Amino acid sequence: MNFAGGDDEKTAMTTTPTTTQFPSSSSSELPGVVGGGGSGALVVNRRRQEGNPVLKYVRNVRYEWGDIGPDFECGPTFGVVYLSFKYHKQHPEYVYTRINGKAENRYRNKVLLGYCNMEEPRHVLRELNMICFREAWTLVVVYTVEEAAEYIELFKTTQKKEITIKKKAIDDGGDSSMSDERRRNRETAIGFLTAARSITKTDADRLLYHFGTLQEISTASETAISACPGVGPIKAKNLHSFLHTIVSANDQ
């Protein structure tokens, strides 16, 4: 077992395999899937993640073991690397070997899932944030292993939704690539969303994928916006306030 964990993970690593607990789903008992992604289940890197307590809380999606680059493959275009803050402080070079790996970088959506298990995480958080910014990864920070599992499940279900939206566009007879008009409309929507404080183009793009239209985003609750991968509560609050300020101004 070789996952990048902290105190909770150390306990799991010293536990014998016969006592390690996993979800009672039949999928966790299936043999590893080389390459992953074939059955539509969440694919977990067995070599790195066997024994990770996060897996005990992955209950709402099926998972299978697989020979993959990242720690979790949430779909053909979505890879997740898991890292605890304590482990990063002890092994600062580890994150570079992971997010610069060829196998980890073949995904369009690349998330570093950081488990904050330190009392003073500011320096580690700043460092990981800068690393992810430079390497074009998205940093998502969680504070419990249960929350980490929830995000992994969310990434998986969101990936399914994105694929469904794209497939529907093709089934309706349209070209899979955007028309010039649709592209211009999307660029306009992204420009509008990024006018909100702290919302980046990447955030805007993911929000449009998550909700489908600008109208859906503008009517969404702050909680619903924060559930979009990579956004979080602070950006959600800023965007929700911005959108409702615009609406209020138009009503006057």
mmCIF file of C-alpha atoms in Angstrom, residues 12-213:
data_model
loop_
_atom_site.group_PDB
_atom_site.id
_atom_site.type_symbol
_atom_site.label_atom_id
_atom_site.label_comp_id
_atom_site.label_asym_id
_atom_site.label_seq_id
_atom_site.Cartn_x
_atom_site.Cartn_y
_atom_site.Cartn_z
ATOM 1 C CA ALA A 12 -4.533 1.873 7.659
ATOM 2 C CA MET A 13 -1.090 1.080 6.278
ATOM 3 C CA THR A 14 -0.085 -0.780 9.437
ATOM 4 C CA THR A 15 -3.288 -2.831 9.398
ATOM 5 C CA THR A 16 -3.060 -6.279 7.854
ATOM 6 C CA PRO A 17 -4.945 -6.765 4.569
ATOM 7 C CA THR A 18 -7.352 -9.249 6.165
ATOM 8 C CA THR A 19 -8.729 -6.584 8.495
ATOM 9 C CA THR A 20 -8.895 -3.704 6.001
ATOM 10 C CA GLN A 21 -12.545 -2.755 5.524
ATOM 11 C CA PHE A 22 -14.022 -1.818 2.157
ATOM 12 C CA PRO A 23 -17.581 -1.060 0.996
ATOM 13 C CA SER A 24 -19.809 -4.105 0.839
ATOM 14 C CA SER A 25 -20.355 -3.532 -2.883
ATOM 15 C CA SER A 26 -19.663 -6.429 -5.181
ATOM 16 C CA SER A 27 -17.642 -4.077 -7.389
ATOM 17 C CA SER A 28 -14.861 -3.809 -4.771
ATOM 18 C CA GLU A 29 -14.406 -7.575 -5.001
ATOM 19 C CA LEU A 30 -14.046 -7.628 -8.768
ATOM 20 C CA PRO A 31 -10.615 -8.212 -10.324
ATOM 21 C CA GLY A 32 -8.617 -5.175 -11.418
ATOM 22 C CA VAL A 33 -9.487 -3.625 -14.755
ATOM 23 C CA VAL A 34 -6.340 -2.901 -16.749
ATOM 24 C CA GLY A 35 -6.540 0.587 -18.217
ATOM 25 C CA GLY A 36 -9.858 1.235 -16.523
ATOM 26 C CA GLY A 37 -13.023 2.886 -17.742
ATOM 27 C CA GLY A 38 -14.466 -0.053 -19.682
ATOM 28 C CA SER A 39 -17.422 -0.823 -17.425
ATOM 29 C CA GLY A 40 -18.351 2.733 -16.461
ATOM 30 C CA ALA A 41 -17.279 2.219 -12.840
ATOM 31 C CA LEU A 42 -14.908 4.434 -10.871
ATOM 32 C CA VAL A 43 -11.418 3.015 -11.411
ATOM 33 C CA VAL A 44 -8.994 2.986 -8.470
ATOM 34 C CA ASN A 45 -5.217 2.608 -8.676
ATOM 35 C CA ARG A 46 -4.694 -0.578 -6.682
ATOM 36 C CA ARG A 47 -0.931 -0.220 -6.352
ATOM 37 C CA ARG A 48 -1.227 3.210 -4.740
ATOM 38 C CA GLN A 49 -4.647 3.218 -3.064
ATOM 39 C CA GLU A 50 -5.283 -0.223 -1.569
ATOM 40 C CA GLY A 51 -5.881 0.391 2.149
ATOM 41 C CA ASN A 52 -6.811 4.063 1.787
ATOM 42 C CA PRO A 53 -9.630 4.751 4.310
ATOM 43 C CA VAL A 54 -11.300 7.045 1.755
ATOM 44 C CA LEU A 55 -12.519 3.911 -0.027
ATOM 45 C CA LYS A 56 -14.650 2.947 2.976
ATOM 46 C CA TYR A 57 -16.866 5.941 2.237
ATOM 47 C CA VAL A 58 -17.204 5.491 -1.525
ATOM 48 C CA ARG A 59 -20.702 4.025 -1.372
ATOM 49 C CA ASN A 60 -22.770 5.726 -4.056
ATOM 50 C CA VAL A 61 -20.764 4.700 -7.115
ATOM 51 C CA ARG A 62 -19.277 1.353 -8.134
ATOM 52 C CA TYR A 63 -15.505 1.072 -8.151
ATOM 53 C CA GLU A 64 -13.000 -1.376 -9.579
ATOM 54 C CA TRP A 65 -9.251 -1.769 -9.324
ATOM 55 C CA GLY A 66 -7.254 -0.750 -12.372
ATOM 56 C CA ASP A 67 -3.760 -0.211 -13.745
ATOM 57 C CA ILE A 68 -4.008 3.571 -14.229
ATOM 58 C CA GLY A 69 -1.757 6.614 -13.811
ATOM 59 C CA PRO A 70 -3.794 8.739 -11.378
ATOM 60 C CA ASP A 71 -5.178 7.458 -8.091
ATOM 61 C CA PHE A 72 -8.797 7.638 -9.267
ATOM 62 C CA GLU A 73 -10.181 7.659 -12.797
ATOM 63 C CA CYS A 74 -13.665 9.194 -12.744
ATOM 64 C CA GLY A 75 -14.118 8.808 -16.492
ATOM 65 C CA PRO A 76 -12.110 8.760 -19.731
ATOM 66 C CA THR A 77 -11.263 12.465 -19.353
ATOM 67 C CA PHE A 78 -11.161 12.857 -15.545
ATOM 68 C CA GLY A 79 -8.181 11.873 -13.388
ATOM 69 C CA VAL A 80 -7.670 12.504 -9.656
ATOM 70 C CA VAL A 81 -4.457 12.374 -7.605
ATOM 71 C CA TYR A 82 -4.911 12.110 -3.826
ATOM 72 C CA LEU A 83 -2.477 13.799 -1.421
ATOM 73 C CA SER A 84 -2.599 14.623 2.278
ATOM 74 C CA PHE A 85 -1.001 17.835 3.506
ATOM 75 C CA LYS A 86 1.082 16.021 6.136
ATOM 76 C CA TYR A 87 2.480 13.660 3.525
ATOM 77 C CA HIS A 88 3.360 16.590 1.283
ATOM 78 C CA LYS A 89 5.207 18.321 4.118
ATOM 79 C CA GLN A 90 7.248 15.162 4.746
ATOM 80 C CA HIS A 91 7.771 14.347 1.048
ATOM 81 C CA PRO A 92 7.580 17.650 -0.889
ATOM 82 C CA GLU A 93 8.995 16.115 -4.070
ATOM 83 C CA TYR A 94 6.201 13.532 -4.358
ATOM 84 C CA VAL A 95 3.573 15.881 -5.810
ATOM 85 C CA TYR A 96 5.884 16.850 -8.686
ATOM 86 C CA THR A 97 6.432 13.232 -9.708
ATOM 87 C CA ARG A 98 2.672 12.694 -9.784
ATOM 88 C CA ILE A 99 1.311 15.766 -11.543
ATOM 89 C CA ASN A 100 4.147 15.745 -14.093
ATOM 90 C CA GLY A 101 3.678 12.059 -14.870
ATOM 91 C CA LYS A 102 2.770 11.214 -18.468
ATOM 92 C CA ALA A 103 0.007 8.803 -17.442
ATOM 93 C CA GLU A 104 -1.513 11.358 -15.067
ATOM 94 C CA ASN A 105 -1.545 14.095 -17.713
ATOM 95 C CA ARG A 106 -3.467 12.302 -20.442
ATOM 96 C CA TYR A 107 -6.746 13.506 -18.896
ATOM 97 C CA ARG A 108 -8.460 16.768 -19.830
ATOM 98 C CA ASN A 109 -9.743 17.286 -16.261
ATOM 99 C CA LYS A 110 -6.893 16.843 -13.758
ATOM 100 C CA VAL A 111 -7.645 17.276 -10.064
ATOM 101 C CA LEU A 112 -5.263 17.204 -7.107
ATOM 102 C CA LEU A 113 -7.482 16.197 -4.179
ATOM 103 C CA GLY A 114 -5.726 17.601 -1.109
ATOM 104 C CA TYR A 115 -6.629 16.237 2.332
ATOM 105 C CA CYS A 116 -5.984 19.005 4.890
ATOM 106 C CA ASN A 117 -4.952 17.160 8.067
ATOM 107 C CA MET A 118 -2.755 19.876 9.600
ATOM 108 C CA GLU A 119 -3.497 22.528 12.209
ATOM 109 C CA GLU A 120 -1.543 25.195 10.306
ATOM 110 C CA PRO A 121 -2.020 24.423 6.604
ATOM 111 C CA ARG A 122 -1.442 27.900 5.171
ATOM 112 C CA HIS A 123 2.051 27.340 3.774
ATOM 113 C CA VAL A 124 1.225 23.932 2.307
ATOM 114 C CA LEU A 125 -2.006 25.264 0.826
ATOM 115 C CA ARG A 126 -0.202 28.194 -0.777
ATOM 116 C CA GLU A 127 2.486 25.923 -2.195
ATOM 117 C CA LEU A 128 0.040 23.378 -3.634
ATOM 118 C CA ASN A 129 -2.096 26.152 -5.063
ATOM 119 C CA MET A 130 0.890 27.625 -6.907
ATOM 120 C CA ILE A 131 2.017 24.217 -8.161
ATOM 121 C CA CYS A 132 -1.435 23.416 -9.522
ATOM 122 C CA PHE A 133 -1.698 26.842 -11.131
ATOM 123 C CA ARG A 134 1.635 26.428 -12.932
ATOM 124 C CA GLU A 135 0.917 22.876 -14.062
ATOM 125 C CA ALA A 136 -2.731 23.504 -15.107
ATOM 126 C CA TRP A 137 -4.227 21.232 -12.450
ATOM 127 C CA THR A 138 -7.259 21.982 -10.279
ATOM 128 C CA LEU A 139 -6.720 21.880 -6.503
ATOM 129 C CA VAL A 140 -9.672 20.712 -4.404
ATOM 130 C CA VAL A 141 -9.161 20.755 -0.617
ATOM 131 C CA VAL A 142 -11.102 18.527 1.792
ATOM 132 C CA TYR A 143 -10.932 18.246 5.575
ATOM 133 C CA THR A 144 -12.075 14.662 6.201
ATOM 134 C CA VAL A 145 -11.736 11.361 4.365
ATOM 135 C CA GLU A 146 -15.535 11.256 4.171
ATOM 136 C CA GLU A 147 -15.519 14.568 2.299
ATOM 137 C CA ALA A 148 -12.811 13.241 -0.020
ATOM 138 C CA ALA A 149 -15.048 10.291 -0.884
ATOM 139 C CA GLU A 150 -17.992 12.615 -1.533
ATOM 140 C CA TYR A 151 -15.949 14.657 -3.995
ATOM 141 C CA ILE A 152 -14.726 11.548 -5.796
ATOM 142 C CA GLU A 153 -18.342 10.394 -6.147
ATOM 143 C CA LEU A 154 -19.335 13.856 -7.381
ATOM 144 C CA PHE A 155 -16.547 13.884 -9.967
ATOM 145 C CA LYS A 156 -17.708 10.504 -11.221
ATOM 146 C CA THR A 157 -21.389 11.443 -11.529
ATOM 147 C CA THR A 158 -20.543 14.830 -13.085
ATOM 148 C CA GLN A 159 -18.349 13.101 -15.663
ATOM 149 C CA LYS A 160 -21.305 10.906 -16.640
ATOM 150 C CA LYS A 161 -23.515 13.973 -17.038
ATOM 151 C CA GLU A 162 -20.963 15.684 -19.278
ATOM 152 C CA ILE A 163 -20.742 12.647 -21.556
ATOM 153 C CA THR A 164 -24.550 12.428 -21.739
ATOM 154 C CA ILE A 165 -24.828 16.083 -22.796
ATOM 155 C CA LYS A 166 -22.248 15.646 -25.556
ATOM 156 C CA LYS A 167 -23.839 12.414 -26.804
ATOM 157 C CA LYS A 168 -27.262 14.057 -26.995
ATOM 158 C CA ALA A 169 -25.879 16.847 -29.173
ATOM 159 C CA ILE A 170 -24.495 14.275 -31.605
ATOM 160 C CA ASP A 171 -27.664 12.166 -31.553
ATOM 161 C CA ASP A 172 -29.715 15.251 -32.427
ATOM 162 C CA GLY A 173 -27.919 15.411 -35.751
ATOM 163 C CA GLY A 174 -25.534 18.266 -34.997
ATOM 164 C CA ASP A 175 -21.813 18.288 -35.533
ATOM 165 C CA SER A 176 -19.900 17.300 -32.379
ATOM 166 C CA SER A 177 -17.826 20.470 -32.741
ATOM 167 C CA MET A 178 -19.438 23.795 -31.920
ATOM 168 C CA SER A 179 -20.736 26.049 -34.667
ATOM 169 C CA ASP A 180 -19.256 29.527 -34.877
ATOM 170 C CA GLU A 181 -22.389 31.016 -33.336
ATOM 171 C CA ARG A 182 -22.450 28.571 -30.444
ATOM 172 C CA ARG A 183 -18.762 29.163 -29.839
ATOM 173 C CA ARG A 184 -19.279 32.916 -29.747
ATOM 174 C CA ASN A 185 -22.207 32.504 -27.350
ATOM 175 C CA ARG A 186 -20.107 30.318 -25.085
ATOM 176 C CA GLU A 187 -17.219 32.781 -25.115
ATOM 177 C CA THR A 188 -19.654 35.567 -24.226
ATOM 178 C CA ALA A 189 -21.042 33.505 -21.337
ATOM 179 C CA ILE A 190 -17.529 32.756 -20.072
ATOM 180 C CA GLY A 191 -16.646 36.447 -20.282
ATOM 181 C CA PHE A 192 -19.750 37.327 -18.281
ATOM 182 C CA LEU A 193 -19.064 34.751 -15.556
ATOM 183 C CA THR A 194 -15.404 35.736 -15.176
ATOM 184 C CA ALA A 195 -16.522 39.281 -14.376
ATOM 185 C CA ALA A 196 -17.410 37.888 -10.951
ATOM 186 C CA ARG A 197 -14.674 38.066 -8.344
ATOM 187 C CA SER A 198 -12.246 35.079 -8.327
ATOM 188 C CA ILE A 199 -14.069 33.212 -11.135
ATOM 189 C CA THR A 200 -11.543 32.043 -13.747
ATOM 190 C CA LYS A 201 -12.134 30.881 -17.317
ATOM 191 C CA THR A 202 -11.674 27.306 -16.126
ATOM 192 C CA ASP A 203 -14.325 27.843 -13.440
ATOM 193 C CA ALA A 204 -16.704 29.371 -15.993
ATOM 194 C CA ASP A 205 -16.164 26.514 -18.433
ATOM 195 C CA ARG A 206 -16.873 23.917 -15.753
ATOM 196 C CA LEU A 207 -19.955 25.788 -14.541
ATOM 197 C CA LEU A 208 -21.353 25.775 -18.077
ATOM 198 C CA TYR A 209 -20.657 22.049 -18.390
ATOM 199 C CA HIS A 210 -22.190 21.391 -14.975
ATOM 200 C CA PHE A 211 -25.383 23.443 -15.416
ATOM 201 C CA GLY A 212 -25.708 23.455 -19.194
ATOM 202 C CA THR A 213 -26.724 27.101 -19.700
#
